mmCIF file of C-alpha atoms and ligand atoms in Angstrom:
data_model
loop_
_atom_site.group_PDB
_atom_site.id
_atom_site.type_symbol
_atom_site.label_atom_id
_atom_site.label_comp_id
_atom_site.label_asym_id
_atom_site.label_seq_id
_atom_site.Cartn_x
_atom_site.Cartn_y
_atom_site.Cartn_z
ATOM 1 C CA UNK A 1 151.660 213.019 52.901
ATOM 2 C CA UNK A 2 148.180 211.480 54.425
ATOM 3 C CA UNK A 3 147.025 208.796 56.389
ATOM 4 C CA UNK A 4 144.978 205.621 54.697
ATOM 5 C CA UNK A 5 143.731 202.670 56.785
ATOM 6 C CA UNK A 6 144.206 200.034 54.183
ATOM 7 C CA UNK A 7 142.999 196.545 55.183
ATOM 8 C CA UNK A 8 142.716 197.278 58.850
ATOM 9 C CA UNK A 9 146.191 199.047 58.952
ATOM 10 C CA UNK A 10 147.233 202.928 59.443
ATOM 11 C CA UNK A 11 149.927 203.923 56.915
ATOM 12 C CA UNK A 12 151.327 207.222 55.524
ATOM 13 C CA UNK A 13 150.755 207.695 51.239
ATOM 14 C CA UNK A 14 151.705 210.307 49.275
ATOM 15 C CA UNK A 15 148.599 212.797 48.414
ATOM 16 C CA UNK A 16 146.367 212.466 45.697
ATOM 17 C CA UNK A 17 147.157 208.691 45.430
ATOM 18 C CA UNK A 18 144.683 207.242 43.140
ATOM 19 C CA UNK A 19 142.722 203.863 43.476
ATOM 20 C CA UNK A 20 144.574 202.121 40.975
ATOM 21 C CA UNK A 21 148.247 203.520 41.959
ATOM 22 C CA UNK A 22 147.205 202.224 45.680
ATOM 23 C CA UNK A 23 146.176 198.917 44.239
ATOM 24 C CA UNK A 24 149.562 198.678 42.695
ATOM 25 C CA UNK A 25 151.129 200.068 46.002
ATOM 26 C CA UNK A 26 149.858 197.068 47.802
ATOM 27 C CA UNK A 27 150.408 194.460 45.625
ATOM 28 C CA UNK A 28 146.928 193.032 45.490
ATOM 29 C CA UNK A 29 146.587 189.532 44.237
ATOM 30 C CA UNK A 30 144.454 189.131 40.622
ATOM 31 C CA UNK A 31 143.619 192.958 40.820
ATOM 32 C CA UNK A 32 141.598 192.697 37.952
ATOM 33 C CA UNK A 33 139.242 190.850 39.933
ATOM 34 C CA UNK A 34 139.398 192.319 43.634
ATOM 35 C CA UNK A 35 136.225 194.436 45.118
ATOM 36 C CA UNK A 36 137.109 197.530 46.682
ATOM 37 C CA UNK A 37 135.337 199.321 49.518
ATOM 38 C CA UNK A 38 136.349 203.339 51.281
ATOM 39 C CA UNK A 39 134.827 203.836 54.037
ATOM 40 C CA UNK A 40 132.482 201.257 53.797
ATOM 41 C CA UNK A 41 130.686 201.673 50.194
ATOM 42 C CA UNK A 42 131.726 199.626 47.104
ATOM 43 C CA UNK A 43 133.387 201.389 44.430
ATOM 44 C CA UNK A 44 132.527 200.539 41.153
ATOM 45 C CA UNK A 45 135.133 198.739 38.985
ATOM 46 C CA UNK A 46 134.188 201.749 36.076
ATOM 47 C CA UNK A 47 135.531 204.042 38.673
ATOM 48 C CA UNK A 48 138.267 202.763 39.972
ATOM 49 C CA UNK A 49 141.132 205.342 37.848
ATOM 50 C CA UNK A 50 138.970 208.302 38.749
ATOM 51 C CA UNK A 51 138.879 207.580 42.153
ATOM 52 C CA UNK A 52 141.347 209.752 44.713
ATOM 53 C CA UNK A 53 142.002 208.884 47.908
ATOM 54 C CA UNK A 54 141.508 211.553 50.802
ATOM 55 C CA UNK A 55 143.290 211.451 54.199
ATOM 56 C CA UNK A 56 141.581 209.540 56.780
ATOM 57 C CA UNK A 57 139.754 207.276 54.307
ATOM 58 C CA UNK A 58 139.536 203.284 55.003
ATOM 59 C CA UNK A 59 140.217 201.012 52.059
ATOM 60 C CA UNK A 60 139.242 197.438 51.871
ATOM 61 C CA UNK A 61 140.405 194.648 49.583
ATOM 62 C CA UNK A 62 138.197 192.028 49.277
ATOM 63 C CA UNK A 63 139.163 188.870 47.313
ATOM 64 C CA UNK A 64 137.616 185.993 45.644
ATOM 65 C CA UNK A 65 138.080 182.837 47.546
ATOM 66 C CA UNK A 66 136.996 179.366 46.544
ATOM 67 C CA UNK A 67 137.999 176.251 47.669
ATOM 68 C CA UNK A 68 136.799 173.727 50.092
ATOM 69 C CA UNK A 69 135.824 170.499 48.638
ATOM 70 C CA UNK A 70 138.372 169.106 45.194
ATOM 71 C CA UNK B 1 109.966 165.135 74.370
ATOM 72 C CA UNK B 2 112.343 165.076 77.593
ATOM 73 C CA UNK B 3 115.990 164.726 77.608
ATOM 74 C CA UNK B 4 117.601 161.057 78.492
ATOM 75 C CA UNK B 5 120.031 160.820 80.642
ATOM 76 C CA UNK B 6 122.703 160.272 78.443
ATOM 77 C CA UNK B 7 121.479 163.214 76.383
ATOM 78 C CA UNK B 8 121.296 165.292 79.382
ATOM 79 C CA UNK B 9 125.286 163.968 80.112
ATOM 80 C CA UNK B 10 126.366 164.252 76.401
ATOM 81 C CA UNK B 11 125.384 167.835 76.100
ATOM 82 C CA UNK B 12 126.183 168.948 79.371
ATOM 83 C CA UNK B 13 128.884 171.321 78.576
ATOM 84 C CA UNK B 14 126.063 172.693 76.342
ATOM 85 C CA UNK B 15 123.494 172.931 78.871
ATOM 86 C CA UNK B 16 125.540 174.850 81.272
ATOM 87 C CA UNK B 17 126.398 177.532 79.171
ATOM 88 C CA UNK B 18 123.142 180.323 79.653
ATOM 89 C CA UNK B 19 123.496 180.977 76.154
ATOM 90 C CA UNK B 20 122.196 177.063 75.323
ATOM 91 C CA UNK B 21 120.839 175.761 78.073
ATOM 92 C CA UNK B 22 117.983 173.086 78.003
ATOM 93 C CA UNK B 23 116.096 175.222 75.239
ATOM 94 C CA UNK B 24 119.133 175.883 73.177
ATOM 95 C CA UNK B 25 119.927 172.197 73.017
ATOM 96 C CA UNK B 26 116.084 171.037 72.252
ATOM 97 C CA UNK B 27 116.656 173.935 68.824
ATOM 98 C CA UNK B 28 119.756 172.089 68.322
ATOM 99 C CA UNK B 29 118.112 168.866 68.556
ATOM 100 C CA UNK B 30 114.951 170.328 66.594
ATOM 101 C CA UNK B 31 117.520 171.684 63.515
ATOM 102 C CA UNK B 32 118.075 170.921 60.027
ATOM 103 C CA UNK B 33 121.482 172.058 58.391
ATOM 104 C CA UNK B 34 122.457 171.596 55.052
ATOM 105 C CA UNK B 35 126.295 171.189 54.177
ATOM 106 C CA UNK B 36 126.534 171.302 50.743
ATOM 107 C CA UNK B 37 130.434 169.892 50.128
ATOM 108 C CA UNK B 38 131.770 167.287 52.239
ATOM 109 C CA UNK B 39 135.659 168.371 51.676
ATOM 110 C CA UNK B 40 137.895 171.046 53.390
ATOM 111 C CA UNK B 41 135.257 173.092 55.021
ATOM 112 C CA UNK B 42 132.209 170.706 55.150
ATOM 113 C CA UNK B 43 134.158 167.797 57.121
ATOM 114 C CA UNK B 44 135.223 169.963 60.065
ATOM 115 C CA UNK B 45 131.696 171.756 60.023
ATOM 116 C CA UNK B 46 129.804 168.571 59.890
ATOM 117 C CA UNK B 47 131.772 166.810 62.695
ATOM 118 C CA UNK B 48 131.089 169.613 64.864
ATOM 119 C CA UNK B 49 127.414 170.263 63.973
ATOM 120 C CA UNK B 50 126.921 166.211 64.619
ATOM 121 C CA UNK B 51 128.794 166.447 67.923
ATOM 122 C CA UNK B 52 126.933 169.416 68.720
ATOM 123 C CA UNK B 53 123.224 167.564 68.300
ATOM 124 C CA UNK B 54 122.072 169.394 65.294
ATOM 125 C CA UNK B 55 119.294 166.983 65.089
ATOM 126 C CA UNK B 56 118.977 166.469 60.999
ATOM 127 C CA UNK B 57 121.964 167.354 58.592
ATOM 128 C CA UNK B 58 122.073 167.210 54.959
ATOM 129 C CA UNK B 59 125.329 166.740 53.107
ATOM 130 C CA UNK B 60 125.710 166.976 49.614
ATOM 131 C CA UNK B 61 128.681 165.904 47.224
ATOM 132 C CA UNK B 62 128.894 163.663 44.732
ATOM 133 C CA UNK B 63 133.003 162.875 45.276
ATOM 134 C CA UNK B 64 134.666 160.058 46.294
ATOM 135 C CA UNK B 65 137.338 159.950 48.950
ATOM 136 C CA UNK B 66 140.528 160.411 47.168
ATOM 137 C CA UNK B 67 143.742 160.236 48.935
ATOM 138 C CA UNK B 68 144.615 163.557 47.937
ATOM 139 C CA UNK B 69 141.833 164.721 50.146
ATOM 140 C CA UNK B 70 142.924 163.391 53.332
ATOM 141 C CA UNK B 71 145.434 166.012 54.135
ATOM 142 C CA UNK B 72 142.590 168.224 55.192
ATOM 143 C CA UNK B 73 139.027 166.410 55.068
ATOM 144 C CA UNK B 74 139.267 164.654 58.956
ATOM 145 C CA UNK B 75 135.342 163.272 58.333
ATOM 146 C CA UNK B 76 137.087 160.628 56.007
ATOM 147 C CA UNK B 77 139.825 158.243 57.040
ATOM 148 C CA UNK B 78 142.493 156.099 54.627
ATOM 149 C CA UNK B 79 140.123 153.199 55.316
ATOM 150 C CA UNK B 80 136.899 155.235 53.323
ATOM 151 C CA UNK B 81 139.437 155.667 50.173
ATOM 152 C CA UNK B 82 137.513 155.062 47.213
ATOM 153 C CA UNK B 83 134.130 155.444 49.073
ATOM 154 C CA UNK B 84 131.452 158.051 48.661
ATOM 155 C CA UNK B 85 132.250 161.045 50.258
ATOM 156 C CA UNK B 86 128.426 161.635 51.815
ATOM 157 C CA UNK B 87 128.694 157.853 53.013
ATOM 158 C CA UNK B 88 131.841 157.990 54.446
ATOM 159 C CA UNK B 89 130.900 161.246 56.381
ATOM 160 C CA UNK B 90 127.679 160.050 57.269
ATOM 161 C CA UNK B 91 129.154 157.026 58.874
ATOM 162 C CA UNK B 92 131.344 159.011 60.679
ATOM 163 C CA UNK B 93 128.695 161.653 61.817
ATOM 164 C CA UNK B 94 126.402 158.668 63.272
ATOM 165 C CA UNK B 95 129.439 157.285 64.878
ATOM 166 C CA UNK B 96 130.204 160.486 66.726
ATOM 167 C CA UNK B 97 126.299 160.816 67.627
ATOM 168 C CA UNK B 98 123.563 158.665 67.102
ATOM 169 C CA UNK B 99 120.910 161.048 67.913
ATOM 170 C CA UNK B 100 121.739 162.838 64.425
ATOM 171 C CA UNK B 101 119.762 162.259 61.651
ATOM 172 C CA UNK B 102 122.035 162.345 58.658
ATOM 173 C CA UNK B 103 120.501 162.501 54.965
ATOM 174 C CA UNK B 104 122.908 162.208 51.947
ATOM 175 C CA UNK B 105 122.827 163.624 48.345
ATOM 176 C CA UNK B 106 125.192 162.188 45.933
ATOM 177 C CA UNK B 107 125.378 164.802 43.862
ATOM 178 C CA UNK B 108 126.952 168.039 42.275
ATOM 179 C CA UNK B 109 123.924 171.333 43.054
ATOM 180 C CA UNK B 110 123.369 172.523 39.910
ATOM 181 C CA UNK B 111 120.285 174.883 38.683
ATOM 182 C CA UNK B 112 118.085 172.012 38.423
ATOM 183 C CA UNK B 113 118.415 170.446 41.750
ATOM 184 C CA UNK B 114 119.430 173.045 44.443
ATOM 185 C CA UNK B 115 115.628 174.438 45.190
ATOM 186 C CA UNK B 116 114.462 171.266 46.414
ATOM 187 C CA UNK B 117 117.957 170.372 47.964
ATOM 188 C CA UNK B 118 117.607 173.067 50.566
ATOM 189 C CA UNK B 119 113.612 173.133 50.638
ATOM 190 C CA UNK B 120 113.336 171.270 54.187
ATOM 191 C CA UNK B 121 116.582 173.006 55.658
ATOM 192 C CA UNK B 122 116.931 176.129 58.128
ATOM 193 C CA UNK B 123 120.548 176.885 57.522
ATOM 194 C CA UNK B 124 122.669 176.266 54.641
ATOM 195 C CA UNK B 125 126.554 175.541 54.795
ATOM 196 C CA UNK B 126 128.489 176.504 51.378
ATOM 197 C CA UNK B 127 131.551 174.129 51.944
ATOM 198 C CA UNK B 128 132.535 174.154 47.884
ATOM 199 C CA UNK B 129 135.353 174.884 46.375
ATOM 200 C CA UNK B 130 134.126 176.596 43.260
ATOM 201 C CA UNK B 131 132.742 180.043 41.993
ATOM 202 C CA UNK B 132 130.268 178.478 39.807
ATOM 203 C CA UNK B 133 128.482 176.598 42.994
ATOM 204 C CA UNK B 134 128.845 179.337 45.066
ATOM 205 C CA UNK B 135 127.274 181.725 43.346
ATOM 206 C CA UNK B 136 124.347 179.001 42.605
ATOM 207 C CA UNK B 137 123.767 178.217 46.112
ATOM 208 C CA UNK B 138 123.639 181.798 47.088
ATOM 209 C CA UNK B 139 121.222 182.683 44.408
ATOM 210 C CA UNK B 140 119.538 179.925 45.691
ATOM 211 C CA UNK B 141 119.683 180.830 49.004
ATOM 212 C CA UNK B 142 118.292 184.415 48.454
ATOM 213 C CA UNK B 143 115.594 183.403 46.060
ATOM 214 C CA UNK B 144 114.242 180.713 48.683
ATOM 215 C CA UNK B 145 115.100 183.176 51.857
ATOM 216 C CA UNK B 146 117.215 180.890 53.278
ATOM 217 C CA UNK B 147 120.197 181.992 55.298
ATOM 218 C CA UNK B 148 123.460 180.356 54.770
ATOM 219 C CA UNK B 149 127.238 180.654 55.267
ATOM 220 C CA UNK B 150 129.939 181.403 52.637
ATOM 221 C CA UNK B 151 133.587 180.496 53.053
ATOM 222 C CA UNK B 152 136.514 179.924 50.722
ATOM 223 C CA UNK B 153 139.834 179.044 51.442
ATOM 224 C CA UNK B 154 142.939 179.215 49.430
ATOM 225 C CA UNK B 155 146.380 178.886 50.503
ATOM 226 C CA UNK B 156 147.218 180.450 54.137
ATOM 227 C CA UNK B 157 143.757 182.472 53.766
ATOM 228 C CA UNK B 158 140.393 181.890 54.511
ATOM 229 C CA UNK B 159 137.423 183.817 54.511
ATOM 230 C CA UNK B 160 133.897 183.612 55.480
ATOM 231 C CA UNK B 161 130.251 185.705 55.687
ATOM 232 C CA UNK B 162 126.704 184.860 57.011
ATOM 233 C CA UNK B 163 123.750 185.726 54.559
ATOM 234 C CA UNK B 164 120.234 185.780 56.640
ATOM 235 C CA UNK B 165 117.531 187.363 54.268
ATOM 236 C CA UNK B 166 116.808 190.759 55.225
ATOM 237 C CA UNK B 167 119.569 191.427 57.448
ATOM 238 C CA UNK B 168 122.590 192.523 55.137
ATOM 239 C CA UNK B 169 124.265 191.807 51.817
ATOM 240 C CA UNK B 170 124.169 188.796 50.154
ATOM 241 C CA UNK B 171 127.638 187.465 48.742
ATOM 242 C CA UNK B 172 126.575 188.720 45.166
ATOM 243 C CA UNK B 173 125.992 192.371 46.668
ATOM 244 C CA UNK B 174 130.049 191.722 47.383
ATOM 245 C CA UNK B 175 131.161 189.681 44.318
ATOM 246 C CA UNK B 176 128.889 190.576 41.603
ATOM 247 C CA UNK B 177 129.540 187.528 39.076
ATOM 248 C CA UNK B 178 132.249 184.702 39.218
ATOM 249 C CA UNK B 179 135.714 185.203 37.522
ATOM 250 C CA UNK B 180 136.085 183.846 34.359
ATOM 251 C CA UNK B 181 137.373 180.325 34.687
ATOM 252 C CA UNK B 182 140.837 179.950 35.732
ATOM 253 C CA UNK B 183 141.495 183.802 36.159
ATOM 254 C CA UNK B 184 141.285 183.303 40.139
ATOM 255 C CA UNK B 185 143.201 179.724 41.348
ATOM 256 C CA UNK B 186 141.408 177.134 43.617
ATOM 257 C CA UNK B 187 142.770 175.277 45.995
ATOM 258 C CA UNK B 188 144.099 172.271 43.656
ATOM 259 C CA UNK B 189 145.729 174.620 41.723
ATOM 260 C CA UNK B 190 147.249 176.901 44.483
ATOM 261 C CA UNK B 191 147.158 174.640 47.738
ATOM 262 C CA UNK B 192 145.901 174.672 51.027
ATOM 263 C CA UNK B 193 146.811 174.295 54.566
ATOM 264 C CA UNK B 194 144.652 171.326 55.902
ATOM 265 C CA UNK B 195 144.331 172.825 59.580
ATOM 266 C CA UNK B 196 142.534 176.044 57.085
ATOM 267 C CA UNK B 197 139.726 174.271 56.531
ATOM 268 C CA UNK B 198 139.700 173.527 60.126
ATOM 269 C CA UNK B 199 139.506 176.917 61.435
ATOM 270 C CA UNK B 200 137.140 178.298 58.745
ATOM 271 C CA UNK B 201 134.591 175.367 58.380
ATOM 272 C CA UNK B 202 134.652 175.438 62.440
ATOM 273 C CA UNK B 203 133.908 179.105 62.138
ATOM 274 C CA UNK B 204 130.954 178.255 59.686
ATOM 275 C CA UNK B 205 129.623 175.492 61.915
ATOM 276 C CA UNK B 206 129.760 178.270 65.003
ATOM 277 C CA UNK B 207 127.321 180.685 62.918
ATOM 278 C CA UNK B 208 125.300 177.866 62.464
ATOM 279 C CA UNK B 209 124.778 176.704 65.770
ATOM 280 C CA UNK B 210 124.576 180.951 66.970
ATOM 281 C CA UNK B 211 121.862 180.961 64.426
ATOM 282 C CA UNK B 212 120.057 178.271 65.377
ATOM 283 C CA UNK B 213 120.083 178.932 69.380
ATOM 284 C CA UNK B 214 119.362 182.505 68.585
ATOM 285 C CA UNK B 215 122.587 183.825 70.215
ATOM 286 C CA UNK B 216 125.111 186.782 69.627
ATOM 287 C CA UNK B 217 126.094 188.918 66.803
ATOM 288 C CA UNK B 218 126.508 186.728 63.267
ATOM 289 C CA UNK B 219 128.617 187.647 60.438
ATOM 290 C CA UNK B 220 126.087 189.662 58.544
ATOM 291 C CA UNK B 221 127.157 192.994 56.594
ATOM 292 C CA UNK B 222 130.259 191.492 57.648
ATOM 293 C CA UNK B 223 133.618 189.301 56.012
ATOM 294 C CA UNK B 224 135.946 187.942 58.303
ATOM 295 C CA UNK B 225 139.145 186.980 57.011
ATOM 296 C CA UNK B 226 141.512 184.957 58.175
ATOM 297 C CA UNK B 227 145.758 185.010 57.167
ATOM 298 C CA UNK B 228 147.461 182.409 58.991
ATOM 299 C CA UNK B 229 151.158 183.613 57.657
ATOM 300 C CA UNK B 230 150.301 186.565 59.593
ATOM 301 C CA UNK B 231 148.415 185.145 62.253
ATOM 302 C CA UNK B 232 145.661 188.210 61.919
ATOM 303 C CA UNK B 233 141.674 187.927 61.422
ATOM 304 C CA UNK B 234 140.466 190.664 60.043
ATOM 305 C CA UNK B 235 136.329 191.937 59.481
ATOM 306 C CA UNK B 236 135.881 193.912 56.858
ATOM 307 C CA UNK B 237 132.266 195.874 56.854
ATOM 308 C CA UNK B 238 130.078 194.972 54.055
ATOM 309 C CA UNK B 239 127.702 197.235 52.640
ATOM 310 C CA UNK B 240 124.213 196.179 50.908
ATOM 311 C CA UNK B 241 124.361 196.710 46.820
ATOM 312 C CA UNK B 242 121.182 198.672 46.219
ATOM 313 C CA UNK B 243 121.387 197.348 42.677
ATOM 314 C CA UNK B 244 122.591 193.922 43.383
ATOM 315 C CA UNK B 245 121.402 191.420 40.565
ATOM 316 C CA UNK B 246 119.554 189.054 43.237
ATOM 317 C CA UNK B 247 118.796 190.609 46.312
ATOM 318 C CA UNK B 248 117.738 194.012 45.623
ATOM 319 C CA UNK B 249 114.163 195.482 45.267
ATOM 320 C CA UNK B 250 114.248 194.633 41.429
ATOM 321 C CA UNK B 251 116.506 192.105 40.799
ATOM 322 C CA UNK B 252 117.656 190.996 37.312
ATOM 323 C CA UNK B 253 118.556 187.450 37.958
ATOM 324 C CA UNK B 254 115.519 185.549 38.334
ATOM 325 C CA UNK B 255 116.522 182.376 37.512
ATOM 326 C CA UNK B 256 118.988 180.308 39.010
ATOM 327 C CA UNK B 257 122.380 179.899 36.240
ATOM 328 C CA UNK B 258 125.052 177.245 35.989
ATOM 329 C CA UNK B 259 128.224 178.822 35.081
ATOM 330 C CA UNK B 260 131.267 177.189 33.706
ATOM 331 C CA UNK B 261 133.605 175.334 36.120
ATOM 332 C CA UNK B 262 137.456 175.857 35.456
ATOM 333 C CA UNK B 263 138.723 173.654 33.157
ATOM 334 C CA UNK B 264 141.674 172.134 35.451
ATOM 335 C CA UNK B 265 138.977 171.267 37.838
ATOM 336 C CA UNK B 266 136.785 169.151 35.783
ATOM 337 C CA UNK B 267 136.289 165.588 36.973
ATOM 338 C CA UNK B 268 138.230 163.190 33.972
HETATM 339 ZN ZN1 ZN C 301 122.749 190.969 47.116
#
């Protein structure tokens, strides 16, 4: 097991978890359009699949949000 | 110009704050803020900025007040149905505070008009509902070196960040390009709690006020998110994208772009 901080919450995750697996596990909405930072650095979409999370990583999901007028 | 007795009284709760004082209130009265979108976010922001005595407030919106707006757009009333939103908003703002000069622009922002619209303003507030407008406002503000507040709301969630030239990432650093039309739902498609506009729009007004009086820490390099169901605020650190298409040293976007609107949100 390893500890990740995901969206501000520390939790246990299995070792060698990939970013796409985390996105699925966290039920990220509209996963094709989410922006991800790991340890305050952007992850390029093309690098998602090869990204393996390490113990202590901080992961954030940033969502498109419209809204306002209409 | 010295304050009148009426102004001293009206702004007394500001003036008593050491972060504002007479000096800060003067700055507010001399400030010019443009609000793009007189809707869920723009309505509460406009009310608070007018009440605060921001001397010149521009408001841009092409729409008329519709019955479905009144659940959240608190600057308009039932009596305003069918009226241009900018007119209805201006009337409420001047009724709250006759010190405020309101400039109304009954138009949607486009690549053609946005540079002229923002030119005379110190701070821009993005209260629009769609990604083409959000990217347009970002790019125009980056190009014109204008600070602005981005915000978005949907369902029970909201977010905002502040861009100040040279002080951190722009909206495009984080979100790169608008999502394809209809890929990400808008408020109209997904719904939103009216009070969400109140929370996030008021935070945008707060950022504008802090910027004007030069106090505190702005949301530059940070995205503040709010989840009403969990009743949690969360701050996400935002890096700058060294290769950002618009705000980097070698931008690839040097002309404003009118992206296509989501079809379901097109006006009939
Ligand atoms: Zn940028």
